[in-house]
Coordinates of C-alpha atoms in Angstrom, one line a residue:
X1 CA -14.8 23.6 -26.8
X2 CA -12.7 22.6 -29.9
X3 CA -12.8 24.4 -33.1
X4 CA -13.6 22.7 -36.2
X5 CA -13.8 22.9 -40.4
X6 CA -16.2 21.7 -42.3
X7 CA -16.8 18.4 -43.5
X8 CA -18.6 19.7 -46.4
X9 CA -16.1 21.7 -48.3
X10 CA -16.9 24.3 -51.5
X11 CA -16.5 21.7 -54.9
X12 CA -13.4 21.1 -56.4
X13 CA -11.7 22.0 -52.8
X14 CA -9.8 19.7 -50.6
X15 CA -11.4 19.1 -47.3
X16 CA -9.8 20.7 -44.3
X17 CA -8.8 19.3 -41.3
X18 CA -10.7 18.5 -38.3
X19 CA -12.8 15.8 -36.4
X20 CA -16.2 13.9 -37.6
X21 CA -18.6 15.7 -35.2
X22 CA -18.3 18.9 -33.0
X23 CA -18.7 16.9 -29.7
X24 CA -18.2 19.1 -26.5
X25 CA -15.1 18.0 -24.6
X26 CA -15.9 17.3 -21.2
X27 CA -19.2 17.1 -21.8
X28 CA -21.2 15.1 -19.1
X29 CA -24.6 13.1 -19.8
X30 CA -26.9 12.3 -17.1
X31 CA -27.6 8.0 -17.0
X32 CA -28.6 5.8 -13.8
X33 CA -27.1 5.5 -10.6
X34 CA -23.9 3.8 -10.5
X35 CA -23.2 3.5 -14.2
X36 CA -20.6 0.4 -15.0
X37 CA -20.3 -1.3 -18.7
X38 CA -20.9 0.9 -21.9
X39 CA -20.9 -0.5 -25.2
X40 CA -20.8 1.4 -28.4
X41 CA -23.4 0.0 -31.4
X42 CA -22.2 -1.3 -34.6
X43 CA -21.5 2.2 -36.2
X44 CA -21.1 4.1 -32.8
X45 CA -24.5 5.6 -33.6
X46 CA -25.7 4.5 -30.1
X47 CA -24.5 3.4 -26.5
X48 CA -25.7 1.2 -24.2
X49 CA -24.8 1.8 -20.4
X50 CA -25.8 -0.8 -17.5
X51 CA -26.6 1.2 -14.7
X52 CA -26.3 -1.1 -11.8
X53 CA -27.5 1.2 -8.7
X54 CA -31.1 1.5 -10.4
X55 CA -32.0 -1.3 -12.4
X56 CA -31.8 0.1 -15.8
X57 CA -29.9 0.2 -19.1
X58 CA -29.4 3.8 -20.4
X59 CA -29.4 4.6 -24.5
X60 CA -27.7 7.4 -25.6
X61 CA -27.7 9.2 -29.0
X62 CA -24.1 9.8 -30.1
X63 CA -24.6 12.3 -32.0
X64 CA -26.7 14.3 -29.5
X65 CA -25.3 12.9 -26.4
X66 CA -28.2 12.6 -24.9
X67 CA -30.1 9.5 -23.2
X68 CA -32.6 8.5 -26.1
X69 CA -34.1 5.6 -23.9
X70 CA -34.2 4.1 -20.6
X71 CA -34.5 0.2 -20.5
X72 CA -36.4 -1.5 -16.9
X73 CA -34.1 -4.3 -16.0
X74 CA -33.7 -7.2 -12.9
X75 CA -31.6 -6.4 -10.5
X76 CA -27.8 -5.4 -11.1
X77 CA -27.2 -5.0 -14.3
X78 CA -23.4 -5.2 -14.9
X79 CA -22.8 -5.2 -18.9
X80 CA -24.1 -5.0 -22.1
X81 CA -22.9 -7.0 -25.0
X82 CA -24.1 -5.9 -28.5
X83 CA -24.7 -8.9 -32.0
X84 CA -22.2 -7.6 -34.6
X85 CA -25.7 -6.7 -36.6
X86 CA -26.6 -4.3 -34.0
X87 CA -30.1 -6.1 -33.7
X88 CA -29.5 -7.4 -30.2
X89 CA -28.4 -6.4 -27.1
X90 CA -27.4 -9.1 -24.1
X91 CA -27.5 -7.7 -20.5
X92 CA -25.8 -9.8 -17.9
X93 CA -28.1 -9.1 -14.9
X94 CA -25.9 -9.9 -12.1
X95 CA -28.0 -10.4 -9.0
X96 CA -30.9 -11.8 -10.4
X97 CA -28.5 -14.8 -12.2
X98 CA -30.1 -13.7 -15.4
X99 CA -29.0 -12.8 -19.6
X100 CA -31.7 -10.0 -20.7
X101 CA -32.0 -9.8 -24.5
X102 CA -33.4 -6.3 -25.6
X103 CA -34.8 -6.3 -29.3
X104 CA -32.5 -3.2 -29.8
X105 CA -35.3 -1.6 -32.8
X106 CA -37.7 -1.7 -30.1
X107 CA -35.7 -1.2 -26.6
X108 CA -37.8 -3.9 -25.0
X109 CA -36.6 -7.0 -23.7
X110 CA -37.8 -9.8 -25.4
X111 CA -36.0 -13.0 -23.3
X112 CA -34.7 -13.8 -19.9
X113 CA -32.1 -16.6 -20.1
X114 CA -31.6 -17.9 -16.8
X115 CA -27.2 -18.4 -16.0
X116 CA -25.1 -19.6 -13.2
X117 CA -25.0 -17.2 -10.4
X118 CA -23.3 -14.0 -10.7
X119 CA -23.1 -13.2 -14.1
X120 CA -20.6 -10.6 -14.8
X121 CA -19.5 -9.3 -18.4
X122 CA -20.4 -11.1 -21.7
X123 CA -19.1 -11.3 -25.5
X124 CA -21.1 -12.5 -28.6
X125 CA -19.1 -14.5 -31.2
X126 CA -18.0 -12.7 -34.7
X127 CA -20.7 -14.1 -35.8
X128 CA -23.0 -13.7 -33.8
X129 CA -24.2 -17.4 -33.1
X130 CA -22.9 -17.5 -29.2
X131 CA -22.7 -15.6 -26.5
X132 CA -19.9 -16.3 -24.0
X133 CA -21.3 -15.5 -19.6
X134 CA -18.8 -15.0 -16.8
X135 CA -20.0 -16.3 -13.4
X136 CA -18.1 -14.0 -10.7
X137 CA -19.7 -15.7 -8.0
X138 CA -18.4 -19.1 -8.9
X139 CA -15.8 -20.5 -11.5
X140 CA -18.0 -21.3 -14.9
X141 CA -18.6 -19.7 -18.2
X142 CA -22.0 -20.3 -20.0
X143 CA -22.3 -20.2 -23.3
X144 CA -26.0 -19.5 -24.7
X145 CA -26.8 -20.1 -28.3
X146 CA -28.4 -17.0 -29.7
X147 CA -30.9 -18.8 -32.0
X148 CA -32.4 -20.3 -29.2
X149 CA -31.4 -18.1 -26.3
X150 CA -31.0 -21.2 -24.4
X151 CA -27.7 -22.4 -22.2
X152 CA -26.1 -25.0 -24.4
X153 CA -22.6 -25.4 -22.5
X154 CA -21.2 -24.4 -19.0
X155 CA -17.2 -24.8 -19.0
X156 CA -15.2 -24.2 -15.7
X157 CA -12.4 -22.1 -15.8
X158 CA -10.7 -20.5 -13.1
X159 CA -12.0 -18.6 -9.4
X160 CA -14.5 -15.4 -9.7
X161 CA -14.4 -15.3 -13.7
X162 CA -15.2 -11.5 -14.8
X163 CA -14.5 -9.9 -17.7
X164 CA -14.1 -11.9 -21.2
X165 CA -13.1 -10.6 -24.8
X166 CA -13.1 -13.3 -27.9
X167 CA -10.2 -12.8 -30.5
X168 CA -11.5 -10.5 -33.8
X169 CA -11.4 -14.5 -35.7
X170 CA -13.7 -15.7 -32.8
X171 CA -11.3 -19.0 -32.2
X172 CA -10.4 -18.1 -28.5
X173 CA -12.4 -16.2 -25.4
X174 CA -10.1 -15.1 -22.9
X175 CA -11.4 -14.6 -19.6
X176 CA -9.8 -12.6 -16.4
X177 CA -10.5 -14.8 -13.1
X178 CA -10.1 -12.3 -10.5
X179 CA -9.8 -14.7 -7.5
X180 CA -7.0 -17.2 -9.1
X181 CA -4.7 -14.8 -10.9
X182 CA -4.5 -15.9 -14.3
X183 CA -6.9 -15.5 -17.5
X184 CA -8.2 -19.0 -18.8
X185 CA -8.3 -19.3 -22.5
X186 CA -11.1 -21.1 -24.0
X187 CA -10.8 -23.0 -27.4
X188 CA -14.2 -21.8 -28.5
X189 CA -14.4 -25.2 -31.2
X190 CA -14.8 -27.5 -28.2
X191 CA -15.4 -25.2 -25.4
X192 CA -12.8 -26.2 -23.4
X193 CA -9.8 -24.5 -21.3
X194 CA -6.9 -24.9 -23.5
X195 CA -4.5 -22.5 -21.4
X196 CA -4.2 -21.0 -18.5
X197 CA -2.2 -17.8 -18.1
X198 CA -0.8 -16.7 -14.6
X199 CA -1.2 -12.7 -14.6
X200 CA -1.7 -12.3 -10.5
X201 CA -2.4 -9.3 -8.8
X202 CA -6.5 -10.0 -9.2
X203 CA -7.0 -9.6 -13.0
X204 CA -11.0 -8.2 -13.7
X205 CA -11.5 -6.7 -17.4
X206 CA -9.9 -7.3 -20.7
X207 CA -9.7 -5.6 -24.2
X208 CA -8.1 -6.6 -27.4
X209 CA -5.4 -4.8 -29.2
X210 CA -7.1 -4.0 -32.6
X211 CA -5.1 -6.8 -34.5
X212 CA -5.6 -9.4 -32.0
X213 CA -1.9 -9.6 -31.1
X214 CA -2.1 -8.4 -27.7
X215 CA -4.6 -8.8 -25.0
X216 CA -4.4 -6.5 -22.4
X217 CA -5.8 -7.3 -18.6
X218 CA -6.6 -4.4 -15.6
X219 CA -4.6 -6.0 -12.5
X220 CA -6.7 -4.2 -9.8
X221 CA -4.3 -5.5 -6.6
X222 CA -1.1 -4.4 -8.2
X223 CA -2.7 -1.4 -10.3
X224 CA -1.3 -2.9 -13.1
X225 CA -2.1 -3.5 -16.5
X226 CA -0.4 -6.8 -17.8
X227 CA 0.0 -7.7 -21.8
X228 CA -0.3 -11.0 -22.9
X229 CA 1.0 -12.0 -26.9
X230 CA -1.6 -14.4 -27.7
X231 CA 1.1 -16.6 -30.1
X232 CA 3.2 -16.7 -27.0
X233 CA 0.5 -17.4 -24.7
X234 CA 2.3 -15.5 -21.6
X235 CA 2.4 -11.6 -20.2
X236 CA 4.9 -10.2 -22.1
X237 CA 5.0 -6.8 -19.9
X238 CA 3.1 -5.3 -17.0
X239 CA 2.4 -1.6 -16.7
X240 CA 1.8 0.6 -13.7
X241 CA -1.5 2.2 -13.7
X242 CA -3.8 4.7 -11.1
X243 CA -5.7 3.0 -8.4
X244 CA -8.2 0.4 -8.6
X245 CA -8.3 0.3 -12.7
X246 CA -11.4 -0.7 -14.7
X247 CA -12.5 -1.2 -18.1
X248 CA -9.5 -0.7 -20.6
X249 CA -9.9 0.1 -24.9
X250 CA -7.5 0.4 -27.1
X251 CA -7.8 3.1 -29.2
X252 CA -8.4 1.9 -33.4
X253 CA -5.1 2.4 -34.2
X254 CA -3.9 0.6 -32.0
X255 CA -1.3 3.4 -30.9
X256 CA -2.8 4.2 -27.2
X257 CA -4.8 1.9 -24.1
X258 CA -7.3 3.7 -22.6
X259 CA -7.5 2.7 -18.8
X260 CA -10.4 4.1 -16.4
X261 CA -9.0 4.3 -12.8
X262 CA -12.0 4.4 -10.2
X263 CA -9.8 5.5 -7.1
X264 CA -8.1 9.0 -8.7
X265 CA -10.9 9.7 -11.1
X266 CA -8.6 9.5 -13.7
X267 CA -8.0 7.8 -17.4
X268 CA -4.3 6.5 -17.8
X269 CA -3.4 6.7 -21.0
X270 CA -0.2 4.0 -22.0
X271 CA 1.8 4.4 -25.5
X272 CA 1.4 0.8 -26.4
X273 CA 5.1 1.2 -28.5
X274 CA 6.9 2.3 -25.3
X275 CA 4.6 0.1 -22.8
X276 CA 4.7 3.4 -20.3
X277 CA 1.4 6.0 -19.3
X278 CA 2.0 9.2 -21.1
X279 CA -1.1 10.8 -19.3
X280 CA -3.9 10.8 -16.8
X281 CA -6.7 12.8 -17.9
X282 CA -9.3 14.0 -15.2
X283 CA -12.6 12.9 -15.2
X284 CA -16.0 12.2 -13.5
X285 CA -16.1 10.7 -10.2
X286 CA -15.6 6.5 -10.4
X287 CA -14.6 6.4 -13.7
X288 CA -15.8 2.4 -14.6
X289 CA -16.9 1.7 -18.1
X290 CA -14.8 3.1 -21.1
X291 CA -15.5 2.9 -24.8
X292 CA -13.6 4.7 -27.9
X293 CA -15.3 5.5 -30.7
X294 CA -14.2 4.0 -34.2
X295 CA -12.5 7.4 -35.4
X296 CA -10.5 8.1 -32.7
X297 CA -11.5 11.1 -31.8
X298 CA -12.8 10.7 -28.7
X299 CA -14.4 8.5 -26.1
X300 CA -17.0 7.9 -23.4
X301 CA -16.5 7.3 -19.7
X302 CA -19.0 6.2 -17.4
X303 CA -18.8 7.8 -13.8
X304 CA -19.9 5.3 -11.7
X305 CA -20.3 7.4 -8.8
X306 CA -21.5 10.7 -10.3
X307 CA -24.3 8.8 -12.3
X308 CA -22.7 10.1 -15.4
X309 CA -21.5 9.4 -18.8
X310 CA -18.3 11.9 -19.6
X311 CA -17.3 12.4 -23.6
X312 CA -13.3 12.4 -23.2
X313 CA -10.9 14.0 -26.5
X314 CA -8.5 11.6 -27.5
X315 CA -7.0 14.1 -30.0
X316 CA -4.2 15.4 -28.2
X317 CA -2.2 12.6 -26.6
X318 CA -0.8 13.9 -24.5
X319 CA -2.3 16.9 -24.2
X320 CA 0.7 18.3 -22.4
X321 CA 5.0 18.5 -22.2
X322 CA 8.0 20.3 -21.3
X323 CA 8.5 24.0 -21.6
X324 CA 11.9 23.3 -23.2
X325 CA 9.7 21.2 -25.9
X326 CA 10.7 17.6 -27.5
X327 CA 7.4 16.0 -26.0
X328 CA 5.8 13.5 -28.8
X329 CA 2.2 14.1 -29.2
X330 CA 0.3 12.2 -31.2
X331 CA -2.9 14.1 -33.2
X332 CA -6.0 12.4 -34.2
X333 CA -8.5 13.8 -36.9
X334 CA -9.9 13.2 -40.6
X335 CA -8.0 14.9 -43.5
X336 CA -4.6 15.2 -42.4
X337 CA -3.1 13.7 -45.0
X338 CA -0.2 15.6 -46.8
X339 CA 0.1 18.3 -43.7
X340 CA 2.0 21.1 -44.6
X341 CA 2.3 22.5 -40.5
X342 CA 1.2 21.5 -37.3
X343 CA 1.3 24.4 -34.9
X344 CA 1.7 24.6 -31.4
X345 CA 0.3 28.5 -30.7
X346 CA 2.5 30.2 -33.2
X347 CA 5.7 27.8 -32.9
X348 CA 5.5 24.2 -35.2
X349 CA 6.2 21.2 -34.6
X350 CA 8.4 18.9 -36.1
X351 CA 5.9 15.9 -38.6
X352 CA 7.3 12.8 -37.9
X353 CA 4.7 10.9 -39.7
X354 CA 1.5 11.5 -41.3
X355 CA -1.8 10.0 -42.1
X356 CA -5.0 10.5 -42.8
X357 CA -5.9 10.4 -39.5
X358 CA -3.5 10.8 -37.6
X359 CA -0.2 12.8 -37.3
X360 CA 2.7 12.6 -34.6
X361 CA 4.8 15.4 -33.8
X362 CA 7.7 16.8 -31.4
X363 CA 6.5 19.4 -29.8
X364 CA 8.3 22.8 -29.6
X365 CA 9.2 25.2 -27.0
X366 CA 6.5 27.2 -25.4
X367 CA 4.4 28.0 -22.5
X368 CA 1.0 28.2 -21.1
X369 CA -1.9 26.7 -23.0
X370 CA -1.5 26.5 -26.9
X371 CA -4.0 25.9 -29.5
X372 CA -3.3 22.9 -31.8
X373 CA -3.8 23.4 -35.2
X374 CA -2.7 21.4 -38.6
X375 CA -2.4 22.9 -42.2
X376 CA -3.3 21.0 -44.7
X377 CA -4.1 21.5 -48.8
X378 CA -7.9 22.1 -47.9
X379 CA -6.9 24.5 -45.0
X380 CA -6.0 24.7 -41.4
X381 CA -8.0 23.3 -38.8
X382 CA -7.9 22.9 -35.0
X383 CA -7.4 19.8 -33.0
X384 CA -7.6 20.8 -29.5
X385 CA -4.9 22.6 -27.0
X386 CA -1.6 22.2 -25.8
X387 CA -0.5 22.7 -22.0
X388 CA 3.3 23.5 -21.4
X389 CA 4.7 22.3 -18.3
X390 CA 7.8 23.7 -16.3
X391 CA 10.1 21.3 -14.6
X392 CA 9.2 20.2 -11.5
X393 CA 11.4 20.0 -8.2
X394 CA 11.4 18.0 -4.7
X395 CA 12.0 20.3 -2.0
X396 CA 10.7 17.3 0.8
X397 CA 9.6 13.5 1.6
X398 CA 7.7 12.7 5.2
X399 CA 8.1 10.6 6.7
X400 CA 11.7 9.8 4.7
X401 CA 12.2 6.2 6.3
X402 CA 9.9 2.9 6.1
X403 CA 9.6 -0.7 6.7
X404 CA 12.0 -3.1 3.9
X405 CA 8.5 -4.5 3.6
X406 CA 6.5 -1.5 2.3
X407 CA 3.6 0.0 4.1
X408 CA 0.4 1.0 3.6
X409 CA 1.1 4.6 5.5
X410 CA 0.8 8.1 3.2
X411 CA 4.4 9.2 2.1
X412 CA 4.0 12.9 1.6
X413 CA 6.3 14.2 -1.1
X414 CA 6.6 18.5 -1.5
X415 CA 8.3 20.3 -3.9
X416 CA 7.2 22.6 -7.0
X417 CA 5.4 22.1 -10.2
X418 CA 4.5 18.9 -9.5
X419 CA 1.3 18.7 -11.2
X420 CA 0.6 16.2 -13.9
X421 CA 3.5 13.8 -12.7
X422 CA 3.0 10.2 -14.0
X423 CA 4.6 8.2 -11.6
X424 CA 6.5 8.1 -8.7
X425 CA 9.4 5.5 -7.9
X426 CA 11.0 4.6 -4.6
X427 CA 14.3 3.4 -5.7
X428 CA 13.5 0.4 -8.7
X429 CA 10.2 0.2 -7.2
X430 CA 6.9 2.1 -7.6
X431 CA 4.8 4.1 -5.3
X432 CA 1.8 6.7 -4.3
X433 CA 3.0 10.0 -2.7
X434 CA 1.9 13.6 -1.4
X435 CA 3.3 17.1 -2.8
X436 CA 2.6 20.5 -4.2
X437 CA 2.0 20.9 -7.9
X438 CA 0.6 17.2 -8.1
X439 CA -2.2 17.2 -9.9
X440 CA -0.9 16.0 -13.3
X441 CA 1.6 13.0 -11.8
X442 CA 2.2 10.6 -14.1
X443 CA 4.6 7.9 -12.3
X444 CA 5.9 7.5 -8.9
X445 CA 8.8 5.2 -8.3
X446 CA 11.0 3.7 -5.6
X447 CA 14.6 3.0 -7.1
X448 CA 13.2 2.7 -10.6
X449 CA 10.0 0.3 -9.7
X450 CA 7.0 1.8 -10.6
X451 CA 4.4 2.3 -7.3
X452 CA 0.9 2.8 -7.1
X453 CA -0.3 6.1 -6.3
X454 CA -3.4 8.6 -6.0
X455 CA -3.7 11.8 -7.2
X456 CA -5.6 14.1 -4.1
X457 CA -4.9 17.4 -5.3
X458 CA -2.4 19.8 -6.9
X459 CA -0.4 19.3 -3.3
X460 CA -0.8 16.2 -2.6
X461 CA -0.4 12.7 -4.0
X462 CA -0.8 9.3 -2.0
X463 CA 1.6 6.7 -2.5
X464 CA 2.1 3.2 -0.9
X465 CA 5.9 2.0 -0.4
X466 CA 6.8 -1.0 -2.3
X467 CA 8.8 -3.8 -0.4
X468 CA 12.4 -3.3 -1.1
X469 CA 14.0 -6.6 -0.2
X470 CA 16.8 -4.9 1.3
X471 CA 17.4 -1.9 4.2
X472 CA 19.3 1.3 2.5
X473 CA 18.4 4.4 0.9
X474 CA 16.9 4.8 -2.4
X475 CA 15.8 7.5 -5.0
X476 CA 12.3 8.3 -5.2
X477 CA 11.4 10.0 -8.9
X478 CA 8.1 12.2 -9.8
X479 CA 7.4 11.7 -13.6
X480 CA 5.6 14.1 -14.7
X481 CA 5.0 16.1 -18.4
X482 CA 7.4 18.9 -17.1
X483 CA 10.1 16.0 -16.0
X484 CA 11.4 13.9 -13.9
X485 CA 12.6 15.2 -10.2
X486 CA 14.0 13.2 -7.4
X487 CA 14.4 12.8 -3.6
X488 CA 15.3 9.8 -1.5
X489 CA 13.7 7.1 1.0
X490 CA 15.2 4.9 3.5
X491 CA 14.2 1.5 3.9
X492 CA 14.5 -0.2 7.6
X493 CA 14.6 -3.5 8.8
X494 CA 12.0 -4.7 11.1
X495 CA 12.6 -4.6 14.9
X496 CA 13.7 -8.0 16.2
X497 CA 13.8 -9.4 19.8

C-alpha cells in the first residue's frame, strides 16, 4: 500500500505531496465473467465494464472500487462507449447484432438499436450527436444518430473492422480493420473513407495520443504497436510489445502508452519520447480492457480471464533500474511543484524537470526495494517504491541453431538475474526466449530486431525466432532494468534435395 499526505493541509500551509485518493495498488475488484472493454465516466467518478462471458455490464464506484451496479444485457457484450455528458452509455452487444443504450442515472437500458452483424467497439462524437459501430463480422461502420437512436448511415471500410477512436475535434474516426491490415480513416462530414493506412500485422484497438498527433494501433500478429502522425497520414514507427496485445491508453500527459498484453499477463509500458517499452508490470490473468484515470495516478485493468478488474500505479515508471543507478523514472502525483528532493531510500535523485504533477528523475545507486518519496515546501510525501536491479548475464541458449526462416519452436535462454528483461533480440531481429531470473524481461532481440516473447516465470521466457534472411550467427540481447546481456544464435538454411 502507498503512503500518502493529506489533501487538506493546516491554513496558511502549502499542500504536501502525494496522490488524489489512497487507492490500494494491486487491488482486485470482482465484475462478470470474461471482462473486455472498460470505460471511465466523464470525471472518472464511475466505470463501466462489458463483461462478455455473462451477459452483463459491471458499474464500479471509483472511489470505493467496488461494483455499484450490475446491468442485464443480450448476448456478448464487447464495449461500452460513454456521451461526453455522462448521461448515456452505448453497449455494442456483439452477438445479438445490437447498440444497448443505458439511461446511465438509472442503470436501465432504455433502447435497442438494431446494427450490422458483429458489432465490436463504438465512439460517440465530441459532441455527442453520433455514435460511430464497428462490424467485426463484416466490413461496415454504422453510424447511429443519438437523438433518434436510429441507424442513419452504414459506410464500408476495410475486412473485420474493430476498434475505432474519433480525433479530440471530432473531424476523423479511425478504425483498425483486423482482417485487411490497415486502419480506414473516415471523414466524419461526409461519412466517407478518405484514407486508408496499411499498418499489417492484424491491427484490433486504437487510442489517441492526448493532443491528437498520434494514433496509436495494437498489431496483435506482430505484437506490435504501430504509430501513425495523423498530418502525415502513415505509421511513423512500430514498437515491439508482449503477446497478443489489447486495449492501449495513453497516459494524460501524454508521456507513457499503456498496453494490456493477454498472453504474459502483463502491461507494457512504452516512453512515447524514445518509442521503446520501459516496463511490463504484472497483472491479473487476460489482461483486455485498460483505462487511465485523468490524474495519472493510476489505472484499471480488466482480467479477462480471472473475471476481474485490477487498479494498476502509474506513479513510478518504471518502477525499477540498475544497481549502478542512471535509470530515468518518471513520478506522477499532485503538489510537486517547486520540489526541493526526490529520494530513492536515503540516496536522491537528480530533478530533471518538475511539475505540478509530475517530476522525472535519474535514479541513484542503490539496492533492494526503496521507498519513493518527494520534498516539497508543504512537506515530504511518498509516491510508491523503487526496485534495484543487478546486471543480468547469459550463461546458455538451447537449442543455439534454427531455420533462416524463423520457427515457432521455444528457444530457452539461461543465465542470471534475468528477471524484468524487456526484450530479447536475435541479431537485428526480435524474439521470445527461456532463462533464469526472467520474470521482469523487457525486450528480446535477434541481431538488434526486436522479437516477440512471453514471460513464463522467473526461469523461463518463450521466444519465437524471427526470419533472418540470411544463414550465419547472430547476437541475441536480454533487455532488462538491470541491462542488457548477450549470447548468440545460428541461423541455417533449409535442407534442399
Amino acid at each position: 500500500m502507498f503512503a500518502y499526505t493529506s489533501e487538506f493541509p493546516a491554513s496558511g500551509q502549502a499542500p504536501g505531496p502525494g496522490l488524489s485518493a489512497a487507492f490500494l495498488a494491486g487491488a482486485v475488484i470482482p465484475v462478470g465473467a470474461m471482462p473486455g472493454g472498460i470505460t471511465l465516466a466523464p470525471g472518472a467518478a464511475r466505470a463501466y465494464v462489458a463483461n462478455r462471458g455473462s451477459n452483463t455490464v459491471s458499474v464500479i464506484d471509483t472511489a470505493t472500487d467496488t461494483v455499484s451496479s450490475t446491468i442485464p444485457t443480450g448476448a456478448g457484450p464487447s464495449f461500452v462507449a460513454i456521451s461526453p455528458d455522462g448521461t448515456r452509455g452505448y453497449v455494442t452487444v456483439s452477438d445479438d447484432g445490437l447498440v444497448s443504450v443505458i439511461d446511465t442515472a438509472t442503470n436501465a437500458i432504455v433502447a435497442n438499436i438494431p446494427v450490422a452483424s458483429g458489432p465490436a467497439m463504438a465512439a460517440v462524437t465530441p459532441d455527442g450527436t453520433r455514435l460511430y459501430v464497428t462490424q467485426q463480422a463484416g466490413n461496415t461502420v454504422s453510424v447511429i444518430d443519438t437523438a433518434t437512436d436510429t441507424v442513419t448511415g452504414t459506410i464500408t471500410v476495410g475486412g473485420g473492422p474493430t476498434g475505432v477512436v474519433i480525433t479530440p475535434d471530432g473531424t476523423r474516426a479511425y478504425v483498425a480493420c483486423l482482417f485487411s491490415g490497415a486502419v480506414s480513416v473516415i471523414d466524419t462530414a461526409t461519412d466517407t473513407v478518405a484514407a486508408t493506412i496499411p499498418v499489417g500485422g492484424v491491427p484490433i484497438l486504437l487510442a489517441f495520443a492526448p493532443d491528437g498527433a498520434e494514433v496509436y494501433v495494437t498489431n496483435v500478429a506482430t505484437s506490435t504497436v504501430g504509430v501513425i502522425d495523423t498530418a502525415a497520414g502513415a505509421v511513423t514507427a512500430t514498437i515491439g510489445v508482449s503477446g497478443q496485445p489489447r486495449f492501449l491508453a495513453a497516459s494524460p500527459d501524454g508521456a507513457h502508452v499503456y498496453v494490456a498484453n493477454s498472453l504474459p499477463d502483463t502491461v507494457s509500458v512504452i516512453d512515447t519520447a524514445t518509442r521503446t517499452v520501459v516496463e511490463n508490470i504484472g497483472v491479473g490473468n487476460g489482461p483486455t480492457g485498460l483505462a487511465v484515470f485523468p490524474d495519472g495516478t493510476h489505472a484499471y485493468v480488466s482480467n479477462s480471464e480471472a473475471g476481474t478488474v485490477g487498479v494498476m500505479a502509474t506513479t513510478v515508471i518504471p518502477d525499477q533500474g540498475r544497481t549502478a543507478g542512471g535509470t530515468t523514472v518518471t513520478l506522477t502525483g499532485h503538489h510537486l511543484a517547486n520540489a526541493s528532493a526526490v529520494r530513492f531510500g536515503t540516496a536522491q535523485a537528480a530533478i530533471t524537470a518538475n511539475t505540478a504533477t509530475s517530476l522525472t528523475v535519474t535514479t541513484p545507486a542503490g539496492s533492494g526495494a526503496v521507498p519513493v518519496t518527494v520534498t516539497t515546501p508543504g512537506g515530504t510525501g511518498s509516491l510508491g517504491f523503487f526496485y534495484y536491479r543487478p546486471l543480468p548475464a547469459l550463461t546458455g541458449i538451447s537449442p543455439a541453431a534454427g531455420p533462416v526462416a524463423g520457427s515457432d519452436d521455444e528457444i530457452v535462454i539461461t543465465g542470471r538475474n534475468l528477471a524484468g528483461a524487456i526484450d530479447v533480440y536475435f541479431g537485428p531481429t526480435r524474439a521470445v526466449i527461456t532463462g533464469t531470473g526472467l520474470a521482469t524481461t523487457d525486450q528480446v532481440t535477434f541481431n538488434g530486431v526486436p522479437a516477440p516473447f512471453g514471460i513464463v516465470s522467473d526461469t523461463t521466457v518463450t521466444a519465437t525466432s524471427p526470419p533472418s534472411g540470411t544463414p550465419g550467427t547472430v547476437a541475441v540481447t536480454v533487455s532488462g532494468p538491470g541491462g542488457t546481456p548477450s549470447g548468440s544464435f545460428t541461423y541455417v538454411s533449409d535442407p534442399a534435395i
